[in-house]
Short mmCIF file of C-alpha atoms in Angstrom, two decimals:
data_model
loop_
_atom_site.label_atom_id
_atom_site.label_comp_id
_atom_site.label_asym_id
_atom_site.label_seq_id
_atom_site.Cartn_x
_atom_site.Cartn_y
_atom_site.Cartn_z
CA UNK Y 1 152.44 206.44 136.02
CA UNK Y 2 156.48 206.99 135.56
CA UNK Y 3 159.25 205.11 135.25
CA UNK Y 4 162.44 207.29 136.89
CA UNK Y 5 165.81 205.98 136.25
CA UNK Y 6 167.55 205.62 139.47
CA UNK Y 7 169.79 202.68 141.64
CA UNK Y 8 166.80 200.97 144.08
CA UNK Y 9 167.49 202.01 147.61
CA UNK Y 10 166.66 198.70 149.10
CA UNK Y 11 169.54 197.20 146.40
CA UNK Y 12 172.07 200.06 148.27
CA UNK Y 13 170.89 198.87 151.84
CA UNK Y 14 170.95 195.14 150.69
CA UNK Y 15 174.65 195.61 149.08
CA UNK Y 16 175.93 197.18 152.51
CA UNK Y 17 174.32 193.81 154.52
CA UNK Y 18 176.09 191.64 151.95
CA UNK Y 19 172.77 190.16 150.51
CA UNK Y 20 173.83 190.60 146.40
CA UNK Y 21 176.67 188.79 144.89
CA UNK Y 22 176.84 190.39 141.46
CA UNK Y 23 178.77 188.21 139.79
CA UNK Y 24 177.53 185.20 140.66
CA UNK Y 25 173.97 185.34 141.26
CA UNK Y 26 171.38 185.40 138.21
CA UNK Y 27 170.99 189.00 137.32
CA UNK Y 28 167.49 189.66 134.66
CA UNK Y 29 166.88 192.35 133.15
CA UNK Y 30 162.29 193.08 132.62
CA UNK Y 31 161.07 195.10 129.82
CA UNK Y 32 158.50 197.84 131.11
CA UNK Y 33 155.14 199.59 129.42
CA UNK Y 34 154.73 203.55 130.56
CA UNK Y 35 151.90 202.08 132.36
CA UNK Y 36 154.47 201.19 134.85
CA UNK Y 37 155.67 202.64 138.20
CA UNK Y 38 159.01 202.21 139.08
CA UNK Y 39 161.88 204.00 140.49
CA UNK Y 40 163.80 204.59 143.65
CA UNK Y 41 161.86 203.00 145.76
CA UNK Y 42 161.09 200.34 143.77
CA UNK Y 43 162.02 196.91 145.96
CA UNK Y 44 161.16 193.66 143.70
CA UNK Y 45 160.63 192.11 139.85
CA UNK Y 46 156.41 192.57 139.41
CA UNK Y 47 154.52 191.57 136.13
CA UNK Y 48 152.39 194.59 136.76
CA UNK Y 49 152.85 196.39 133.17
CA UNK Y 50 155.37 194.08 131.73
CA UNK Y 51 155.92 194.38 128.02
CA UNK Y 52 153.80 191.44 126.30
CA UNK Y 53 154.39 190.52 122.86
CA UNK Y 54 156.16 188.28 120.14
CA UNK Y 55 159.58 187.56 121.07
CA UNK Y 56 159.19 188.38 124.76
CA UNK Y 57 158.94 186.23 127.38
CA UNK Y 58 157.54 187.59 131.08
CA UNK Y 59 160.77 187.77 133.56
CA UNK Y 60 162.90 189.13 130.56
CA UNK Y 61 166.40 188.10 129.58
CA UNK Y 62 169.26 187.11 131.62
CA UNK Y 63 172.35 189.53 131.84
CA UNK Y 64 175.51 187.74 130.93
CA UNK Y 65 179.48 188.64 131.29
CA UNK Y 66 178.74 190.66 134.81
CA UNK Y 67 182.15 192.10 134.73
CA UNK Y 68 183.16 193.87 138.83
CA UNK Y 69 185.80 196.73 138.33
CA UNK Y 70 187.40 199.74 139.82
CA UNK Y 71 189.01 202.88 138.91
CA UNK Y 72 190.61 205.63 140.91
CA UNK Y 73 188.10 205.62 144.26
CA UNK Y 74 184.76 204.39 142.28
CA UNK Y 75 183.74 200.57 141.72
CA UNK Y 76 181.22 199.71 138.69
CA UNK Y 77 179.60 196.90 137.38
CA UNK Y 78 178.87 195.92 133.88
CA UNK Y 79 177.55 193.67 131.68
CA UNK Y 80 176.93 191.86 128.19
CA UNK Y 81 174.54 193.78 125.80
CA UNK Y 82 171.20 191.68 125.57
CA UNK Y 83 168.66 191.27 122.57
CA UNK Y 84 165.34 190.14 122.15
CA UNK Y 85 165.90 188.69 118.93
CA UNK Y 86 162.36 188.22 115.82
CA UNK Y 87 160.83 190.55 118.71
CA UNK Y 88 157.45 192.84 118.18
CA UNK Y 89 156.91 195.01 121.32
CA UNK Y 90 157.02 198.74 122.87
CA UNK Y 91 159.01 199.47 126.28
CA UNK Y 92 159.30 202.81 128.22
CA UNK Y 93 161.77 201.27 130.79
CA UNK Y 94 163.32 198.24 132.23
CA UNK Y 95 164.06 196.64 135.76
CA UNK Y 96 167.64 195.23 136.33
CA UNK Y 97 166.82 192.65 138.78
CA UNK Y 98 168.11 189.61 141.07
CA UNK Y 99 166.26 186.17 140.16
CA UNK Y 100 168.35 184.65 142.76
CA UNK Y 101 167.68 186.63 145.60
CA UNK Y 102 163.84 186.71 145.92
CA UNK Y 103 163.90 189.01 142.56
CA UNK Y 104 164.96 191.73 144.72
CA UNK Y 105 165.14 194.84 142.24
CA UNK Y 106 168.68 196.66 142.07
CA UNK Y 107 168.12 199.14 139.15
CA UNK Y 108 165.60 201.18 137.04
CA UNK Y 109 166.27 202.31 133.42
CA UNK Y 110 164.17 205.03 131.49
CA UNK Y 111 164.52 204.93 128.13
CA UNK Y 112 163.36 208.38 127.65
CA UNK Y 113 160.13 207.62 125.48
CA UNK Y 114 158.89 204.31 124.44
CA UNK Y 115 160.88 202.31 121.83
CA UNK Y 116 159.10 199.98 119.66
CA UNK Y 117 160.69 197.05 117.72
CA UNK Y 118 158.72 195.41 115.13
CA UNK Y 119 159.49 191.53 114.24
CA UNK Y 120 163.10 193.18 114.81
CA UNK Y 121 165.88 192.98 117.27
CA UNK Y 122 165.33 195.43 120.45
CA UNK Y 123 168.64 195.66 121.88
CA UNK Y 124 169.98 197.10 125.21
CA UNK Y 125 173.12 198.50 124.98
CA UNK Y 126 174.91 199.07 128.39
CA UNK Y 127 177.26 202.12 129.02
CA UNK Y 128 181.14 202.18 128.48
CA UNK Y 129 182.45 200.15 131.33
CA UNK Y 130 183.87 202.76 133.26
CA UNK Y 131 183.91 204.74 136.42
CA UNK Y 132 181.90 207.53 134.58
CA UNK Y 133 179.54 205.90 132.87
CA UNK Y 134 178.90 202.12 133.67
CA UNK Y 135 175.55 201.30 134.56
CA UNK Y 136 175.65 200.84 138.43
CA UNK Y 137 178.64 202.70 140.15
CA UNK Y 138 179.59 203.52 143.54
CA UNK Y 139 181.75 206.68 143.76
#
């Protein structure tokens, strides 16, 4: 099993045919065990080695402040930190997903090794908010 950071290639055909509106549309965010597989090709939200535990709830948290913005030739998105607050758990990963839109997946994250959080807050931080390093840009 892996869990490979990467942009979902059905989000990049679904963006072209106008089926996302990031803005607008209820973005989650799943946490992941390394028991998962996900990546590229990875097309919609699954259970299937979701992070159980106190403080988490299957489905994850809901991404807030999605913030659309360019600079120079490259568009990005962003959004509001999130936190599983009092939360006792161990992720590998983490599927950025659309609840609104069938749960159609649109990113994968790798953490890089499995962080644990014991009756603690685990946190996702996003990425400066900028044409080099948001977390989804088009270039």
């Amino acid at each position: 099993m892996a869990i490979t950071q990467a942009l979902c290639t059905s989000f990049k055909s679904e963006l072209l045919g106008g089926f996302h509106d990031l803005d607008t549309d209820t973005i989650k965010i799943a946490l992941y065990t390394s028991s998962a597989t996900l990546g590229a090709t990875t097309t919609a939200y699954s259970t299937t080695n979701e992070v159980s535990g106190t403080g988490y709830t299957a489905g994850g948290n809901t991404l807030t402040s999605a913030t659309i913005a360019t600079s120079g030739t490259t568009a990005y998105l962003d959004f509001a930190d999130t936190t599983w607050s009092s939360a006792t758990m161990t992720a590998r990963g983490a599927l950025i997903y659309n609840a609104d839109k069938s749960n159609r997946a649109i990113a994968v994250l790798d953490f890089g090794g499995d962080k644990t959080s014991t009756n603690g807050d685990f946190t996702i931080q996003f990425p400066t908010a900028d044409a080099s390093n948001a977390i989804i840009r088009i270039a």
